[in-house]
């Protein structure tokens, strides 16, 4: 048999390319469809990665096919009739010719070879039937995979014949894997229905959409464009619209550019992309192109703005651009938008510098917003100008007040550029302010670069110390990496108490994060507060008092309430009041540790609202995470999971607090999501804390790992993790058990690993601290653990009584998940009783359902199933040895596949989404080196027979 019959050298993992980043979900859905014998139509705009995904899927499924028929059309050849059909069937015609009736064979040979005068009009029916018969004949000898790329360029005759056959293949073993360019969503693309009608009725349409920021960053890193500031990556993502081809071309242009663009300046757009997106401009008049250039320079262009900027025919000219697909209109307002951000960027990049300055000059008077007017004035001005600089500095202050610190940073840099060297304030003073705004906006890379520039030029102590503080802040949790900064900052501060207060405040953080010494951090914070008070620097004083309060709270120090009270005294600073390291944040921690969950939720909600209003990126990430923590304590697992995932996404996007975000997400996944995911995230949190040298979050990350292992059923590994937490917190001087709440988990894991004596010792030591500090929920959890110690020692009745009391107390305190866990432990104790055991399990299941604690609910259902199984039932056949390399969730899914369950049935039984099932199966296929669910069953049967 002819055709493109091939076997890839490697498995699916060998086929992953750069452009498959972020395509796991659509690829998983397509694989599942092809595995079922169905067809797939990939669609999306140019450059989105359709051809790459098509090639990867084709290579993966070629091994299952007897014949692979391929064609890839081009625009320049789309006028040649039957060309695509010749690509598909030309090499296999000889193999099936004898199976075709003479009239069909003659018509098909004439069409494919060009020898003769076959046309769709003259031989339409014969050709249609011949193509269908050819595919059926090929399929009679084995599965056939038809791979067609760029369907939009198929010659009409080939498209008609392929569509005719596709609609009539029925159960024939022919799968179509096709890709087509569509410029918008299905509902807005006129060509999409036509392409879908030309596919088999069961075809799964898979739209490839834009990549998110994190995926664009990963794509650039994989291709070697590393070390780009996050602000630049964000610009690439915005300008590319998430299109991987466009993003890579922009990354390449940046790599080849001799100098990086300044903040606020457009990215260099390579000629390849300009030609791609600007080809339609040739149909526009010079005046219309000029109008579009003005629109590309404006932040929110409207016809009114364009007219004010001198474009008198703006409505007619923009209407023509809309007709050509260059502009779109906002249905809810007058704002004009470019159909793709790259069109705007390419238009602006192509214009000569004098023409761009003229456009900005016009907009500097036309724009109604003072911030926009100042920005355009700066971009229209060359050289220094104190008047322009002053307007820019005022605009930066206004942007800061509006909660747009990133805009303020860009305006501040423009102000510094236009400030004369001998002016007052000078350019470096304005750069420091811009760096501080960049930190507030989460632009750590930009802030660090600005601060380093100031340090290379300035000799003023105040400017230098503030620049050093920016360098330290930009390091985040990896403060140990900038240890060498502190002696230089102290030397620059001299004897100035205001500057010394700034340095000692950061030294306090160093004591906590690097040294892991909370007592040292507390003392440094107290010293910083005294220095700031002497210098009448209320902002630094309040921040230092808040840090001291945080350290004392975590230590279980008796002065913590008084320090919080002092930090909350008037006068307050609005910026400190909503800062993630401010006094209100310290008070939140005190409320949570004191079991005042409703007050804590309200406090975190207020803080988040204010941080978002002010554009404080790191504070926003922090407060979303705090809300997730509060909801988790309250037993609202679904809400906690949603918030934790949101916080982690924000953290990854900004490069801020990723370790802490992974830690909280791990706890939320273990409670209400995917345990395997929890293990991965907890491992990431530990790794990041270790790499950063972050003693504050390391113990919490290891505790999260221990908890995930406990939920996964690996008690021995959980014990190892919790013992490490024990040592870390003892070394740091942390005595308040409400800080991490891991002690009860350790005790329960120790009971299950046969070490009740050590479990009781952990309970006794922890109880003493909890009683001293009044930690009611911790005491109830310890009682739950102690009941299990008693049960292990044969004191069944006392254990049941203690567990019932602990359950009721946890419920009264509002700890829904801990209440459900106590009910589950009680059910396990009563499982041996003839009557109440089943009812106890039902109560535990009810409480876990109320919490949406899916991993725990699965444990209850497994326990009920084990209890219900008849004692004489034969043991299940052992799982195939090949499954031992799979993770717990992967083993469960593979086992249900062996039982014949569909993806939807698996999702329902495991309380996960169908998409999670599909993604899990993809991992199973990769790890086992197989292609489909049929192979799982075949593999299992083979191993059991061996």
Short mmCIF file of C-alpha atoms in Angstrom, two decimals, residues 497-499 501-502 528-529 531-542 573:
data_model
loop_
_atom_site.label_atom_id
_atom_site.label_comp_id
_atom_site.label_asym_id
_atom_site.label_seq_id
_atom_site.Cartn_x
_atom_site.Cartn_y
_atom_site.Cartn_z
CA UNK A 497 18.48 59.05 61.32
CA UNK A 498 15.96 59.27 58.46
CA UNK A 499 18.25 57.36 56.11
CA UNK A 501 15.81 54.11 59.60
CA UNK A 502 15.31 53.00 56.00
CA UNK A 528 14.23 51.36 62.82
CA UNK A 529 11.01 52.64 64.37
CA UNK A 531 15.22 56.20 64.31
CA UNK A 532 12.24 57.10 62.11
CA UNK A 533 10.39 58.67 65.04
CA UNK A 534 13.47 60.78 65.81
CA UNK A 535 13.58 61.92 62.17
CA UNK A 536 9.80 62.49 62.13
CA UNK A 537 9.44 60.04 59.24
CA UNK A 538 6.00 58.68 60.10
CA UNK A 539 5.77 56.37 57.08
CA UNK A 540 8.96 54.46 57.93
CA UNK A 541 8.03 54.43 61.62
CA UNK A 542 4.68 52.82 60.87
CA UNK A 573 -0.25 57.11 56.31
#
